[in-house]
Amino acid sequence: MKPAPFEYHAPREVDAALDALAEAGAEGKVLAGGQSLIPMLNMRLAAPAHLVDINRVSALAAVETTARGVRVGALARHAQIFRSAPVAAVQPLLRQALGLVAHPAIRSRGTVVGSLVHADPAAELPAVLALLGGSVRLAARGAEREVAARDFFVGPMEAAIRPGELAVSAFFPALGARSGTAFAEVARRHGDYALAGVCALVVLDEDLRVSAARVACIGVGPVPLVLDVSGHGADWASAARAVQDEAEPEADIHATAEYRRHLLGVLTERALRAAARSAGSDDGEGEGG
Amino acid sequence: MSGHEITLVVNGVARRVSVPARRLLSDCLRHDLGLTGTHVGCEHGVCGCCTVLLDGEPVRSCLTFAVTVDGQEITTVEGLAGPDGMSAVQRAFAECHGLQCGFCTPGFLCTVTALLRENPAPTEEEVVEGVSGNLCRCTGYQNIIKAVHRAADLMAEES
Ligand SMILES: Cc1cc2nc3c(=O)[nH]c(=O)nc-3n(C[C@H](O)[C@H](O)[C@H](O)COP(=O)(O)OP(=O)(O)OC[C@H]3O[C@@H](n4cnc5c(N)ncnc54)[C@H](O)[C@@H]3O)c2cc1C
Ligand code: FES
Ligand code: FES
């Protein structure tokens, strides 16, 4: 198993990367962490004529945290975001999710933005972006656009990115006051892609009643399934039934559709409960698991 | 095809080599540099036996192009022993019968070396999670997990 030959480009600046991508057009691919792309090249499921390696574009490694949220540059690795205390303080769901993404050796190289572009329907980070209402910034030679999460994930392994475009960063909005998040999933082995997973955001009002609750589910549809369950108050079991009714999970060699629907109910309840618990505590730190 | 002149600092020694862009780091180490301690199993990131340390961090050498890491430092299983002999992690694996055929062992040793550097006293759960990305098809995981705890003890005693 070896990759087919390709023309290799190793720009040091964003502009040079955009030039290389513009010239390669539909024949070009961005190489970020390579943790999804290189397996595909090794198995020859992909054989792009041009690879634009962005690992030397140090400007893309920037991570900016403000009161509004976290902007993660395209070269920021999973491990770097996982360990970052400032990121966890602004948006704890990133760390909760990244603890479930693959293994340490994959997280050393894999990038957060690469995972969003890759858009695996069982991946954790697309669900995080979708749940929080974040966005991805795409640049092409002479143009830039910011695409909201709901428009970015268009199908399994398919994101709204065009030939010649580079995803330069992603923006994850901050956690508000009296809010909590949690991520719950079931995988065959720790670090495997999940059979099903649910991340939740719960917002309480001043009397600590639920004012908003939302979940994003993975592994049960072509793109993260985002559902508003604010109407169920703190009746998490009823919210879980509503989510089970909405989802249309499919069967594969790992699990039947029925089992996935069952997991979805259990995980929805678990994630909402944990998110509500952390919303009620001051620090806003929820739980992964 | 050939044509990228790169320098890798492997186990402390700068090595210049000319590789095609598609050369995986695993193949560069094994074929170009003759360091066959790094093993190759699945070549899609799942088995972990090709794990090496890149600037101290564990990475899959089968999911890394050699050209991408031009100029960086790589530690392979051959570089884990010090001037005084086997590292604590290596001795613990031998002592606890943490290997049988040895195919998976280079990956485990590199993974565990990085794990204990970051977390010198891991809990049972942290150890299990820490080695969950490495597959062993013959020893079984109980002795491997014992070896990780034993290595942590050895390192604490010897520091
Ligand atoms: C064994 C194993 C287990 C894994 N388990 C999980 C898991 O449980 N959950 C999970 O979410 N992921 C998992 N992954 C995938 C991992 O998270 C990847 O790192 C991630 O999906 C892709 O990020 P990358 O930086 O490696 O991207 P690459 O592999 O470099 O690229 C992936 C795709 O995105 C494109 N791309 C990447 N960055 C950009 C950019 N900036 N602009 C435009 N296009 C870009 C590439 O062209 C390519 O098509 C696993 C991987 C392995 C090998
Ligand atoms: S050979 Fe690299 S992970 Fe299996
Ligand atoms: S010792 Fe044989 S595969 Fe692990």
Coordinates of C-alpha atoms and ligand atoms in Angstrom, one line a residue:
Chain A
M1 CA 0.0 0.0 0.0
K2 CA 1.8 3.1 -1.2
P3 CA 0.5 6.4 -2.4
A4 CA 0.5 7.1 -6.2
P5 CA 3.0 9.8 -7.2
F6 CA 2.0 13.4 -6.9
E7 CA 3.5 16.9 -7.4
Y8 CA 4.5 18.2 -4.0
H9 CA 4.1 21.8 -3.0
A10 CA 5.5 23.1 0.4
P11 CA 4.5 26.7 0.7
R12 CA 5.5 28.8 3.7
E13 CA 3.0 31.6 3.3
V14 CA -0.8 31.5 2.9
D15 CA -0.6 33.4 -0.4
A16 CA 1.8 30.8 -1.9
A17 CA -0.5 28.0 -0.7
L18 CA -3.5 29.7 -2.4
D19 CA -1.5 30.2 -5.6
A20 CA -0.6 26.5 -5.7
L21 CA -4.2 25.5 -5.0
A22 CA -5.5 27.8 -7.7
E23 CA -3.1 26.4 -10.3
A24 CA -3.9 22.8 -9.3
G25 CA -7.7 23.4 -9.4
A26 CA -9.7 20.2 -9.1
E27 CA -6.4 18.1 -9.2
G28 CA -5.2 19.6 -6.0
K29 CA -5.6 18.5 -2.3
V30 CA -4.5 20.2 0.9
L31 CA -2.3 18.1 3.2
A32 CA -2.8 19.1 6.8
G33 CA -2.2 16.5 9.5
G34 CA -2.6 13.7 7.0
Q35 CA -4.4 11.5 9.5
S36 CA -7.4 11.0 7.2
L37 CA -5.9 11.8 3.8
I38 CA -2.7 9.6 4.0
P39 CA -4.8 6.5 4.8
M40 CA -6.8 7.2 1.7
L41 CA -3.6 7.8 -0.4
N42 CA -2.0 4.6 1.0
M43 CA -5.1 2.6 0.0
R44 CA -5.3 4.5 -3.3
L45 CA -8.8 5.6 -2.6
A46 CA -7.5 9.0 -3.5
A47 CA -4.7 9.9 -6.0
P48 CA -4.6 13.7 -6.4
A49 CA -2.0 15.0 -8.9
H50 CA -1.0 17.9 -6.6
L51 CA -0.6 17.9 -2.8
V52 CA -0.2 21.3 -1.1
D53 CA 1.4 20.6 2.2
I54 CA 0.4 23.4 4.7
N55 CA 2.6 22.1 7.5
R56 CA 5.2 24.9 7.0
V57 CA 2.7 27.7 6.9
S58 CA 3.3 28.8 10.5
A59 CA 0.8 31.6 10.3
L60 CA -2.0 29.0 10.2
A61 CA -1.0 27.6 13.6
A62 CA -2.5 30.6 15.4
V63 CA -5.2 30.0 18.0
E64 CA -7.1 33.1 19.2
T65 CA -9.3 33.1 22.3
T66 CA -11.5 36.1 23.1
A67 CA -14.6 36.5 25.2
R68 CA -16.6 35.8 22.0
G69 CA -15.0 32.5 21.2
V70 CA -12.1 30.5 19.9
R71 CA -10.6 30.9 16.4
V72 CA -8.6 27.9 15.5
G73 CA -6.1 28.1 12.7
A74 CA -5.8 25.4 10.1
L75 CA -2.5 24.1 11.5
A76 CA -3.6 23.8 15.1
R77 CA -3.4 20.1 16.1
H78 CA -5.9 18.2 18.1
A79 CA -3.4 17.7 20.9
Q80 CA -2.6 21.4 21.1
I81 CA -6.3 22.4 21.4
F82 CA -7.0 19.5 23.8
R83 CA -4.2 20.7 26.2
S84 CA -5.0 24.4 26.0
A85 CA -6.4 25.9 29.2
P86 CA -7.4 29.2 27.7
V87 CA -9.5 27.3 25.0
A88 CA -11.1 25.1 27.7
A89 CA -12.0 28.2 29.7
V90 CA -13.8 29.9 26.8
Q91 CA -15.4 26.8 25.3
P92 CA -15.1 23.5 27.3
L93 CA -16.8 21.4 24.7
L94 CA -13.7 21.4 22.5
R95 CA -11.7 19.5 25.2
Q96 CA -14.6 17.3 26.0
A97 CA -14.9 16.3 22.3
L98 CA -11.2 16.0 21.6
G99 CA -10.7 13.5 24.4
L100 CA -12.9 11.2 22.3
V101 CA -11.1 11.8 19.0
A102 CA -8.7 9.0 18.0
H103 CA -5.5 8.2 20.0
P104 CA -2.7 10.4 21.3
A105 CA -0.5 9.6 18.3
I106 CA -3.2 10.6 15.9
R107 CA -4.0 13.7 17.9
S108 CA -0.3 14.9 17.7
R109 CA -0.7 15.4 14.0
G110 CA -4.4 15.7 13.1
T111 CA -5.8 19.2 12.9
V112 CA -9.2 20.5 14.1
V113 CA -9.9 22.3 10.8
G114 CA -8.8 19.2 8.8
S115 CA -11.4 17.2 10.7
L116 CA -14.1 19.7 9.8
V117 CA -13.2 19.7 6.1
H118 CA -13.0 15.9 6.1
A119 CA -16.6 15.9 7.4
D120 CA -16.8 12.3 8.5
P121 CA -20.4 11.7 9.7
A122 CA -19.1 9.9 12.9
A123 CA -16.5 12.6 13.7
E124 CA -16.9 14.6 16.9
L125 CA -15.7 18.1 15.8
P126 CA -18.2 18.7 13.0
A127 CA -21.0 18.1 15.7
V128 CA -19.3 20.6 18.0
L129 CA -19.2 23.3 15.4
A130 CA -22.8 22.6 14.3
L131 CA -24.1 22.6 17.9
L132 CA -22.4 25.9 18.8
G133 CA -23.3 27.6 15.5
G134 CA -19.7 28.2 14.6
S135 CA -18.2 28.8 11.1
V136 CA -15.3 28.0 8.8
R137 CA -13.3 30.6 7.0
L138 CA -12.4 29.7 3.5
A139 CA -9.8 31.5 1.4
A140 CA -9.0 31.4 -2.3
R141 CA -6.7 33.5 -4.4
G142 CA -8.2 37.0 -4.0
A143 CA -11.3 36.0 -2.1
E144 CA -12.4 35.0 1.4
R145 CA -15.7 33.8 2.8
E146 CA -17.1 32.6 6.1
V147 CA -19.4 29.7 5.9
A148 CA -21.8 28.9 8.8
A149 CA -21.7 25.3 10.1
R150 CA -25.2 24.5 8.9
D151 CA -24.1 25.3 5.3
F152 CA -20.7 23.8 5.6
F153 CA -21.6 20.1 6.2
V154 CA -23.4 19.0 3.1
G155 CA -23.1 15.2 3.1
P156 CA -21.0 12.3 4.4
M157 CA -17.3 13.3 3.8
E158 CA -18.5 16.3 2.0
A159 CA -18.0 19.9 3.0
A160 CA -18.9 23.1 1.1
I161 CA -15.4 23.8 0.0
R162 CA -14.5 24.4 -3.6
P163 CA -11.4 23.5 -5.6
G164 CA -8.8 26.1 -5.0
E165 CA -10.0 27.0 -1.6
L166 CA -8.1 26.6 1.7
A167 CA -9.9 26.5 5.0
V168 CA -7.8 28.9 7.0
S169 CA -9.6 28.8 10.4
A170 CA -12.7 27.8 12.2
F171 CA -14.6 29.8 14.8
F172 CA -16.2 28.2 17.9
P173 CA -18.4 30.6 19.8
A174 CA -17.8 30.9 23.6
L175 CA -19.9 29.3 26.2
G176 CA -22.4 31.8 27.6
A177 CA -23.4 32.4 31.2
R178 CA -25.3 29.7 33.1
S179 CA -24.5 27.3 30.3
G180 CA -23.0 23.9 30.2
T181 CA -21.9 21.3 27.6
A182 CA -21.1 17.6 27.5
F183 CA -20.2 14.9 25.0
A184 CA -21.3 11.3 25.4
E185 CA -20.6 8.5 22.9
V186 CA -20.2 4.8 22.5
A187 CA -17.3 3.4 20.5
R188 CA -16.2 -0.2 20.1
R189 CA -12.8 0.7 21.6
H190 CA -11.6 4.0 23.1
G191 CA -10.5 6.3 20.3
D192 CA -12.4 4.5 17.5
Y193 CA -15.0 6.4 15.6
A194 CA -18.3 6.3 17.6
L195 CA -21.2 4.0 16.8
A196 CA -23.3 7.0 18.0
G197 CA -22.5 10.1 19.9
V198 CA -24.4 13.2 21.3
C199 CA -23.1 16.6 22.4
A200 CA -25.4 18.8 24.3
L201 CA -25.6 22.5 25.3
V202 CA -28.0 23.6 28.1
V203 CA -28.6 27.1 29.1
L204 CA -30.4 28.0 32.4
D205 CA -32.2 31.2 33.3
E206 CA -31.7 33.2 36.5
D207 CA -34.0 30.8 38.5
L208 CA -31.9 27.9 37.1
R209 CA -34.8 26.6 34.9
V210 CA -33.9 25.4 31.4
S211 CA -34.2 28.2 29.0
A212 CA -32.6 26.5 26.0
A213 CA -31.3 23.0 25.2
R214 CA -29.8 21.7 22.0
V215 CA -28.1 18.5 20.9
A216 CA -25.9 17.5 17.9
C217 CA -25.8 13.8 17.1
I218 CA -23.1 11.9 15.2
G219 CA -23.1 8.5 13.5
V220 CA -26.8 8.6 12.9
G221 CA -27.0 10.5 9.6
P222 CA -25.0 11.9 6.7
V223 CA -24.2 15.1 8.6
P224 CA -24.4 16.1 12.3
L225 CA -28.1 16.2 13.3
V226 CA -28.8 19.3 15.3
L227 CA -32.0 19.4 17.3
D228 CA -33.5 22.0 19.6
V229 CA -35.1 20.3 22.6
S230 CA -35.8 23.4 24.7
G231 CA -39.5 22.5 24.8
H232 CA -38.9 19.6 27.1
G233 CA -37.8 21.6 30.1
A234 CA -35.6 19.4 32.3
D235 CA -37.5 16.2 31.3
W236 CA -34.4 14.7 29.6
A237 CA -36.1 11.3 29.0
S238 CA -38.8 13.1 27.0
A239 CA -36.1 15.0 25.1
A240 CA -34.3 11.8 24.3
R241 CA -37.5 10.2 22.9
A242 CA -38.0 13.2 20.6
V243 CA -34.4 12.9 19.4
Q244 CA -34.9 9.2 18.7
D245 CA -38.0 10.0 16.7
E246 CA -36.2 12.5 14.6
A247 CA -33.1 10.5 13.7
E248 CA -32.9 8.0 10.8
P249 CA -29.9 5.9 11.7
E250 CA -28.6 3.3 9.3
A251 CA -27.2 -0.2 9.8
D252 CA -23.7 -1.1 8.9
I253 CA -21.3 -3.9 9.9
H254 CA -20.7 -2.3 13.3
A255 CA -24.3 -1.9 14.5
T256 CA -27.9 -2.2 13.4
A257 CA -30.1 0.8 12.9
E258 CA -32.2 -0.2 15.9
Y259 CA -29.2 -0.4 18.2
R260 CA -28.0 3.0 17.1
R261 CA -31.5 4.4 17.8
H262 CA -31.3 2.9 21.3
L263 CA -27.8 4.4 21.9
L264 CA -29.1 7.7 20.7
G265 CA -31.7 7.8 23.4
V266 CA -29.4 6.8 26.2
L267 CA -26.6 9.2 25.1
T268 CA -29.0 12.1 24.6
E269 CA -30.3 11.8 28.1
R270 CA -26.8 11.4 29.5
A271 CA -25.3 14.3 27.6
L272 CA -28.2 16.7 28.5
R273 CA -28.1 15.7 32.1
A274 CA -24.3 16.3 32.3
A275 CA -24.6 19.6 30.4
A276 CA -27.4 20.8 32.8
R277 CA -25.3 19.8 35.8
S278 CA -22.3 21.8 34.6
A279 CA -24.6 24.8 33.6
G280 CA -25.8 24.8 37.2
S281 CA -22.3 24.8 38.7
D282 CA -20.2 27.9 38.4
D283 CA -17.2 26.9 36.4
G284 CA -19.2 25.7 33.4
E285 CA -16.9 22.7 32.9
G286 CA -19.0 19.8 31.8
E287 CA -18.0 16.2 31.3
G288 CA -16.9 14.0 28.4
G289 CA -17.3 10.3 28.3
Chain B
M1 CA 10.4 10.8 -8.7
S2 CA 13.4 11.0 -6.4
G3 CA 14.5 14.4 -5.8
H4 CA 13.7 15.9 -2.4
E5 CA 16.9 16.3 -0.4
I6 CA 15.9 16.2 3.2
T7 CA 17.6 16.0 6.6
L8 CA 16.1 14.1 9.4
V9 CA 17.7 14.1 12.9
V10 CA 17.2 10.4 13.8
N11 CA 18.1 9.3 17.3
G12 CA 20.4 12.4 17.6
V13 CA 22.2 11.9 14.3
A14 CA 21.6 14.2 11.3
R15 CA 20.8 12.0 8.2
R16 CA 20.6 13.4 4.7
V17 CA 18.5 11.5 2.3
S18 CA 16.9 11.9 -1.1
V19 CA 13.3 10.8 -1.3
P20 CA 10.3 11.0 -3.6
A21 CA 7.5 13.1 -2.0
R22 CA 5.3 10.1 -1.6
R23 CA 7.9 8.3 0.6
L24 CA 6.2 7.5 4.0
L25 CA 8.3 8.2 7.0
S26 CA 8.0 4.6 8.0
D27 CA 9.5 3.5 4.7
C28 CA 12.2 6.2 4.8
L29 CA 13.3 4.9 8.2
R30 CA 13.3 1.3 7.2
H31 CA 14.4 1.3 3.5
D32 CA 16.5 4.5 3.2
L33 CA 18.0 4.6 6.6
G34 CA 18.1 0.9 7.4
L35 CA 16.4 1.3 10.7
T36 CA 14.1 -1.7 10.6
G37 CA 13.1 -1.5 14.3
T38 CA 10.1 0.6 13.3
H39 CA 7.5 -1.9 12.2
V40 CA 4.8 -1.6 9.6
G41 CA 1.5 -3.4 10.0
C42 CA -1.7 -1.8 8.6
E43 CA -0.4 1.5 7.0
H44 CA -3.6 3.3 7.8
G45 CA -3.1 4.4 11.3
V46 CA -4.9 1.7 13.2
C47 CA -2.4 -0.8 14.6
G48 CA 0.2 1.6 16.1
C49 CA 3.3 -0.5 15.5
C50 CA 4.9 2.2 13.3
T51 CA 4.7 4.8 16.1
V52 CA 7.8 6.9 16.5
L53 CA 8.5 10.2 18.4
L54 CA 8.6 13.4 16.3
D55 CA 10.1 16.2 18.3
G56 CA 9.1 14.1 21.3
E57 CA 5.5 13.6 20.4
P58 CA 4.2 10.2 19.4
V59 CA 3.1 10.0 15.7
R60 CA 2.2 7.3 13.2
S61 CA 5.2 7.1 10.8
C62 CA 2.9 5.4 8.2
L63 CA 0.7 8.6 8.2
T64 CA 3.5 11.0 7.7
F65 CA 5.5 11.9 4.6
A66 CA 9.2 12.1 5.2
V67 CA 9.4 15.4 3.2
T68 CA 6.9 17.0 5.6
V69 CA 9.1 16.5 8.6
D70 CA 12.3 17.7 6.9
G71 CA 14.6 19.1 9.6
Q72 CA 12.7 17.6 12.5
E73 CA 13.9 15.2 15.2
I74 CA 12.8 11.6 15.2
T75 CA 13.3 9.0 17.9
T76 CA 12.8 5.4 16.9
V77 CA 12.9 2.3 19.0
E78 CA 16.6 2.1 18.3
G79 CA 17.1 5.4 20.0
L80 CA 15.3 4.6 23.3
A81 CA 18.2 3.0 25.1
G82 CA 20.7 5.3 26.7
P83 CA 24.4 4.9 27.1
D84 CA 23.8 2.8 30.2
G85 CA 21.6 0.3 28.4
M86 CA 17.9 -0.2 28.0
S87 CA 15.4 2.5 29.1
A88 CA 13.1 2.0 32.0
V89 CA 10.2 1.3 29.7
Q90 CA 12.2 -1.3 27.8
R91 CA 13.3 -3.0 31.0
A92 CA 9.8 -3.0 32.4
F93 CA 8.4 -4.7 29.2
A94 CA 11.1 -7.4 29.4
E95 CA 10.5 -7.9 33.2
C96 CA 6.7 -8.1 32.9
H97 CA 6.6 -10.3 29.8
G98 CA 5.0 -7.3 27.9
L99 CA 6.1 -8.9 24.6
Q100 CA 5.9 -12.2 22.9
C101 CA 6.6 -12.1 19.1
G102 CA 7.7 -8.5 19.4
F103 CA 6.0 -7.2 16.3
C104 CA 3.9 -4.6 18.1
T105 CA 6.6 -3.8 20.6
P106 CA 8.4 -0.8 19.0
G107 CA 5.2 1.0 18.7
F108 CA 4.2 0.3 22.3
L109 CA 7.6 1.3 23.6
C110 CA 7.5 4.7 21.8
T111 CA 3.9 5.3 22.8
V112 CA 4.5 4.5 26.4
T113 CA 7.8 6.6 26.5
A114 CA 5.7 9.6 25.4
L115 CA 2.8 8.7 27.7
L116 CA 5.0 8.6 30.8
R117 CA 6.9 11.7 29.9
E118 CA 3.6 13.6 29.9
N119 CA 2.0 11.7 32.8
P120 CA 4.6 10.1 35.1
A121 CA 2.1 8.4 37.4
P122 CA -0.9 7.4 35.2
T123 CA -4.0 5.7 36.7
E124 CA -5.2 2.3 35.4
E125 CA -7.7 4.1 33.2
E126 CA -5.1 6.5 31.8
V127 CA -2.8 3.6 30.9
V128 CA -5.6 1.7 29.1
E129 CA -6.6 4.8 27.2
G130 CA -3.0 5.6 26.5
V131 CA -2.3 2.3 24.8
S132 CA -5.7 2.0 23.2
G133 CA -4.2 3.0 19.8
N134 CA -1.8 0.1 19.7
L135 CA -2.8 -3.4 18.8
C136 CA -1.0 -6.6 20.1
R137 CA -2.1 -9.9 18.6
C138 CA -0.3 -12.3 20.9
T139 CA 0.9 -11.1 24.3
G140 CA -2.4 -9.9 25.5
Y141 CA -2.8 -6.5 27.1
Q142 CA -2.6 -7.4 30.8
N143 CA 1.1 -7.8 30.8
I144 CA 1.6 -4.7 28.7
I145 CA -0.5 -2.6 31.1
K146 CA 1.5 -4.1 34.0
A147 CA 4.7 -3.1 32.2
V148 CA 3.5 0.5 31.9
H149 CA 2.9 0.7 35.6
R150 CA 6.2 -1.0 36.3
A151 CA 8.0 1.5 34.0
A152 CA 6.4 4.4 35.9
D153 CA 7.7 2.9 39.2
L154 CA 11.2 2.3 37.8
M155 CA 11.4 5.9 36.4
A156 CA 10.2 7.3 39.8
E157 CA 12.9 5.2 41.6
E158 CA 15.6 6.2 39.3
S159 CA 14.9 9.9 39.1
Ligands
LIG1 C1 -6.8 5.3 13.6 C2 -7.6 6.6 13.5 C3 -8.6 6.9 14.3 C4 -9.3 8.1 14.2 N1 -10.4 8.3 15.0 C5 -11.1 9.4 14.9 C6 -12.2 9.7 15.8 O1 -12.5 8.9 16.7 N2 -12.9 10.9 15.6 C7 -12.5 11.8 14.6 O2 -13.1 12.8 14.5 N3 -11.4 11.6 13.8 C8 -10.7 10.4 13.9 N4 -9.7 10.2 13.1 C9 -9.4 11.2 12.1 C10 -8.5 12.4 12.6 O3 -9.2 13.2 13.5 C11 -8.0 13.3 11.5 O4 -6.9 13.9 11.9 C12 -8.9 14.3 11.0 O5 -10.2 13.8 10.6 C13 -8.4 15.0 9.7 O6 -7.5 16.0 10.1 P1 -6.0 16.1 9.4 O7 -5.5 17.4 9.8 O8 -5.3 14.9 9.7 O9 -6.5 16.2 7.8 P2 -5.8 15.5 6.5 O10 -5.9 14.1 6.6 O11 -4.6 16.2 6.2 O12 -7.0 16.0 5.5 C14 -8.3 15.5 5.5 C15 -9.1 16.1 4.3 O13 -9.3 17.4 4.6 C16 -8.7 18.3 3.6 N5 -8.1 19.4 4.3 C17 -7.5 19.3 5.5 N6 -7.2 20.6 6.0 C18 -7.6 21.4 5.0 C19 -7.6 22.8 5.0 N7 -7.1 23.6 5.9 N8 -8.2 23.4 3.9 C20 -8.8 22.6 2.9 N9 -8.8 21.3 2.9 C21 -8.2 20.7 4.0 C22 -7.7 17.4 2.9 O14 -7.4 17.8 1.6 C23 -8.3 16.0 3.0 O15 -9.3 15.9 2.0 C24 -8.9 9.0 13.2 C25 -7.9 8.8 12.4 C26 -7.2 7.6 12.5 C27 -6.0 7.3 11.6
FES2 S1 1.4 0.6 10.3 FE1 1.1 2.6 11.0 S2 -0.5 2.4 12.4 FE2 -0.4 0.4 11.5
FES3 S1 3.9 -9.2 21.0 FE1 3.2 -10.2 19.2 S2 1.8 -8.7 18.4 FE2 2.3 -7.9 20.4

